[in-house]
Amino acid sequence: MKAHKIINIIEILVLGIIIAGLFTFAHVCGSMGGMEAPCHKTKAIALVVAIALIVLAVVQIALNKQKVNTAIAVIQTVGGAVIALLPGVIAPVCSMKSMHCYVYTRPLLIILGILIAGIGIVDIVILLKKK
């Protein structure tokens, strides 16, 4: 049970890095002459998914039911995949290689989304191993 809780704490920290990054060094582009840049949608979706995954991780730490924790771990894995696919497929950022969102936001979301999905897979393995 200890490893399971440690995994969820690590996941919360990684999701916190995503949220902090989107508001600091990996911020999206500013206003583009009155129209909204496509990366604003990417940021909004990433923030919603990250907050939802943090809530799920906290619930998973608090609960001790194996089936519920396994279902939440699967949702967290899918959420990590969504975050990784967000800047390239679901809500693409600008395609100009000189834009801030392409250089910083896109790699942040892809790398940490893959990390979240990997953490979710490890959590599933730990939960299924306990059975």
PDB file of C-alpha atoms in Angstrom:
ATOM      1  CA  MET A   1       0.000   0.000   0.000  1.00  0.00           C
ATOM      2  CA  LYS A   2       2.921   2.307   0.650  1.00  0.00           C
ATOM      3  CA  ALA A   3       4.160   2.115  -2.952  1.00  0.00           C
ATOM      4  CA  HIS A   4       0.667   2.893  -4.224  1.00  0.00           C
ATOM      5  CA  LYS A   5       0.470   6.068  -2.118  1.00  0.00           C
ATOM      6  CA  ILE A   6       3.980   7.145  -3.106  1.00  0.00           C
ATOM      7  CA  ILE A   7       3.065   6.711  -6.785  1.00  0.00           C
ATOM      8  CA  ASN A   8       0.027   8.962  -6.336  1.00  0.00           C
ATOM      9  CA  ILE A   9       2.055  11.609  -4.514  1.00  0.00           C
ATOM     10  CA  ILE A  10       4.570  11.594  -7.380  1.00  0.00           C
ATOM     11  CA  GLU A  11       1.693  11.944  -9.822  1.00  0.00           C
ATOM     12  CA  ILE A  12       0.322  14.927  -7.896  1.00  0.00           C
ATOM     13  CA  LEU A  13       3.769  16.557  -8.002  1.00  0.00           C
ATOM     14  CA  VAL A  14       4.105  16.014 -11.767  1.00  0.00           C
ATOM     15  CA  LEU A  15       0.619  17.425 -12.341  1.00  0.00           C
ATOM     16  CA  GLY A  16       1.561  20.385 -10.147  1.00  0.00           C
ATOM     17  CA  ILE A  17       4.586  20.963 -12.394  1.00  0.00           C
ATOM     18  CA  ILE A  18       2.264  20.997 -15.410  1.00  0.00           C
ATOM     19  CA  ILE A  19      -0.038  23.560 -13.804  1.00  0.00           C
ATOM     20  CA  ALA A  20       2.825  25.723 -12.551  1.00  0.00           C
ATOM     21  CA  GLY A  21       4.588  25.455 -15.907  1.00  0.00           C
ATOM     22  CA  LEU A  22       1.528  26.604 -17.837  1.00  0.00           C
ATOM     23  CA  PHE A  23       1.393  29.739 -15.701  1.00  0.00           C
ATOM     24  CA  THR A  24       5.150  30.452 -15.678  1.00  0.00           C
ATOM     25  CA  PHE A  25       7.880  29.334 -18.091  1.00  0.00           C
ATOM     26  CA  ALA A  26       5.639  27.351 -20.484  1.00  0.00           C
ATOM     27  CA  HIS A  27       2.903  29.948 -20.764  1.00  0.00           C
ATOM     28  CA  VAL A  28       0.960  30.180 -23.974  1.00  0.00           C
ATOM     29  CA  CYS A  29       1.103  33.081 -26.400  1.00  0.00           C
ATOM     30  CA  GLY A  30      -0.486  36.393 -25.544  1.00  0.00           C
ATOM     31  CA  SER A  31      -3.234  38.133 -27.442  1.00  0.00           C
ATOM     32  CA  MET A  32      -2.935  37.922 -31.205  1.00  0.00           C
ATOM     33  CA  GLY A  33      -4.539  41.141 -32.403  1.00  0.00           C
ATOM     34  CA  GLY A  34      -7.991  40.573 -30.946  1.00  0.00           C
ATOM     35  CA  MET A  35      -8.301  36.892 -31.821  1.00  0.00           C
ATOM     36  CA  GLU A  36      -7.537  34.015 -29.503  1.00  0.00           C
ATOM     37  CA  ALA A  37      -4.527  31.872 -30.316  1.00  0.00           C
ATOM     38  CA  PRO A  38      -5.121  28.099 -30.656  1.00  0.00           C
ATOM     39  CA  CYS A  39      -2.776  27.460 -27.742  1.00  0.00           C
ATOM     40  CA  HIS A  40      -5.241  29.086 -25.313  1.00  0.00           C
ATOM     41  CA  LYS A  41      -7.600  26.141 -25.864  1.00  0.00           C
ATOM     42  CA  THR A  42      -4.679  23.749 -25.279  1.00  0.00           C
ATOM     43  CA  LYS A  43      -3.875  25.451 -21.974  1.00  0.00           C
ATOM     44  CA  ALA A  44      -7.486  25.415 -20.810  1.00  0.00           C
ATOM     45  CA  ILE A  45      -7.970  21.719 -21.554  1.00  0.00           C
ATOM     46  CA  ALA A  46      -4.602  20.818 -19.992  1.00  0.00           C
ATOM     47  CA  LEU A  47      -5.498  22.674 -16.796  1.00  0.00           C
ATOM     48  CA  VAL A  48      -8.906  20.994 -16.520  1.00  0.00           C
ATOM     49  CA  VAL A  49      -7.442  17.523 -17.100  1.00  0.00           C
ATOM     50  CA  ALA A  50      -4.568  18.145 -14.657  1.00  0.00           C
ATOM     51  CA  ILE A  51      -6.900  19.371 -11.902  1.00  0.00           C
ATOM     52  CA  ALA A  52      -9.241  16.426 -12.450  1.00  0.00           C
ATOM     53  CA  LEU A  53      -6.293  14.000 -12.235  1.00  0.00           C
ATOM     54  CA  ILE A  54      -5.084  15.656  -9.018  1.00  0.00           C
ATOM     55  CA  VAL A  55      -8.540  15.196  -7.486  1.00  0.00           C
ATOM     56  CA  LEU A  56      -8.557  11.549  -8.586  1.00  0.00           C
ATOM     57  CA  ALA A  57      -5.090  10.992  -7.109  1.00  0.00           C
ATOM     58  CA  VAL A  58      -6.204  12.455  -3.776  1.00  0.00           C
ATOM     59  CA  VAL A  59      -9.312  10.256  -3.811  1.00  0.00           C
ATOM     60  CA  GLN A  60      -7.172   7.248  -4.639  1.00  0.00           C
ATOM     61  CA  ILE A  61      -4.845   7.977  -1.712  1.00  0.00           C
ATOM     62  CA  ALA A  62      -7.816   8.281   0.657  1.00  0.00           C
ATOM     63  CA  LEU A  63      -9.662   5.159  -0.540  1.00  0.00           C
ATOM     64  CA  ASN A  64      -8.639   1.621   0.230  1.00  0.00           C
ATOM     65  CA  LYS A  65     -10.877  -0.236  -2.231  1.00  0.00           C
ATOM     66  CA  GLN A  66      -8.920  -2.172  -4.836  1.00  0.00           C
ATOM     67  CA  LYS A  67     -11.499  -2.107  -7.662  1.00  0.00           C
ATOM     68  CA  VAL A  68     -12.117   1.636  -7.323  1.00  0.00           C
ATOM     69  CA  ASN A  69      -8.384   2.365  -7.156  1.00  0.00           C
ATOM     70  CA  THR A  70      -7.756   0.233 -10.247  1.00  0.00           C
ATOM     71  CA  ALA A  71     -10.495   2.067 -12.165  1.00  0.00           C
ATOM     72  CA  ILE A  72      -9.053   5.422 -11.100  1.00  0.00           C
ATOM     73  CA  ALA A  73      -5.561   4.288 -12.138  1.00  0.00           C
ATOM     74  CA  VAL A  74      -6.901   3.429 -15.602  1.00  0.00           C
ATOM     75  CA  ILE A  75      -8.550   6.875 -15.813  1.00  0.00           C
ATOM     76  CA  GLN A  76      -5.252   8.489 -14.757  1.00  0.00           C
ATOM     77  CA  THR A  77      -3.399   6.582 -17.478  1.00  0.00           C
ATOM     78  CA  VAL A  78      -5.893   7.751 -20.090  1.00  0.00           C
ATOM     79  CA  GLY A  79      -5.640  11.293 -18.685  1.00  0.00           C
ATOM     80  CA  GLY A  80      -1.867  11.192 -19.093  1.00  0.00           C
ATOM     81  CA  ALA A  81      -2.299  10.087 -22.702  1.00  0.00           C
ATOM     82  CA  VAL A  82      -4.769  12.935 -23.260  1.00  0.00           C
ATOM     83  CA  ILE A  83      -2.274  15.459 -21.882  1.00  0.00           C
ATOM     84  CA  ALA A  84       0.472  14.014 -24.114  1.00  0.00           C
ATOM     85  CA  LEU A  85      -1.737  14.112 -27.225  1.00  0.00           C
ATOM     86  CA  LEU A  86      -3.217  17.518 -26.459  1.00  0.00           C
ATOM     87  CA  PRO A  87      -0.676  19.888 -28.058  1.00  0.00           C
ATOM     88  CA  GLY A  88      -0.220  17.829 -31.206  1.00  0.00           C
ATOM     89  CA  VAL A  89      -3.527  16.110 -31.942  1.00  0.00           C
ATOM     90  CA  ILE A  90      -6.485  17.108 -29.752  1.00  0.00           C
ATOM     91  CA  ALA A  91      -5.976  20.890 -29.528  1.00  0.00           C
ATOM     92  CA  PRO A  92      -2.817  21.655 -31.519  1.00  0.00           C
ATOM     93  CA  VAL A  93      -0.650  24.614 -30.631  1.00  0.00           C
ATOM     94  CA  CYS A  94       0.676  26.994 -33.259  1.00  0.00           C
ATOM     95  CA  SER A  95       2.770  25.275 -35.909  1.00  0.00           C
ATOM     96  CA  MET A  96       5.318  28.099 -36.137  1.00  0.00           C
ATOM     97  CA  LYS A  97       8.554  26.756 -34.681  1.00  0.00           C
ATOM     98  CA  SER A  98       9.448  30.194 -33.306  1.00  0.00           C
ATOM     99  CA  MET A  99       6.312  30.552 -31.154  1.00  0.00           C
ATOM    100  CA  HIS A 100       6.654  30.216 -27.374  1.00  0.00           C
ATOM    101  CA  CYS A 101       3.864  27.653 -27.127  1.00  0.00           C
ATOM    102  CA  TYR A 102       5.561  25.422 -29.719  1.00  0.00           C
ATOM    103  CA  VAL A 103       8.978  25.624 -28.059  1.00  0.00           C
ATOM    104  CA  TYR A 104       7.967  25.333 -24.383  1.00  0.00           C
ATOM    105  CA  THR A 105       4.314  24.388 -23.854  1.00  0.00           C
ATOM    106  CA  ARG A 106       4.212  21.570 -26.391  1.00  0.00           C
ATOM    107  CA  PRO A 107       7.252  19.630 -25.080  1.00  0.00           C
ATOM    108  CA  LEU A 108       6.183  20.172 -21.453  1.00  0.00           C
ATOM    109  CA  LEU A 109       2.762  18.651 -22.064  1.00  0.00           C
ATOM    110  CA  ILE A 110       4.044  15.794 -24.224  1.00  0.00           C
ATOM    111  CA  ILE A 111       6.858  14.719 -21.893  1.00  0.00           C
ATOM    112  CA  LEU A 112       4.924  15.072 -18.639  1.00  0.00           C
ATOM    113  CA  GLY A 113       1.797  13.528 -20.183  1.00  0.00           C
ATOM    114  CA  ILE A 114       3.826  10.454 -21.114  1.00  0.00           C
ATOM    115  CA  LEU A 115       5.247  10.429 -17.582  1.00  0.00           C
ATOM    116  CA  ILE A 116       1.733  10.585 -16.077  1.00  0.00           C
ATOM    117  CA  ALA A 117       0.586   7.723 -18.328  1.00  0.00           C
ATOM    118  CA  GLY A 118       3.638   5.701 -17.280  1.00  0.00           C
ATOM    119  CA  ILE A 119       2.948   6.388 -13.612  1.00  0.00           C
ATOM    120  CA  GLY A 120      -0.639   5.251 -14.163  1.00  0.00           C
ATOM    121  CA  ILE A 121       0.538   2.004 -15.756  1.00  0.00           C
ATOM    122  CA  VAL A 122       2.899   1.350 -12.838  1.00  0.00           C
ATOM    123  CA  ASP A 123       0.018   2.044 -10.435  1.00  0.00           C
ATOM    124  CA  ILE A 124      -2.210  -0.441 -12.287  1.00  0.00           C
ATOM    125  CA  VAL A 125       0.535  -3.084 -12.143  1.00  0.00           C
ATOM    126  CA  ILE A 126       1.002  -2.509  -8.397  1.00  0.00           C
ATOM    127  CA  LEU A 127      -2.742  -2.721  -7.764  1.00  0.00           C
ATOM    128  CA  LEU A 128      -3.172  -5.872  -9.847  1.00  0.00           C
ATOM    129  CA  LYS A 129      -0.113  -7.472  -8.262  1.00  0.00           C
ATOM    130  CA  LYS A 130      -1.725  -7.073  -4.828  1.00  0.00           C
ATOM    131  CA  LYS A 131      -4.650  -9.240  -5.935  1.00  0.00           C
TER     132      LYS A 131
END
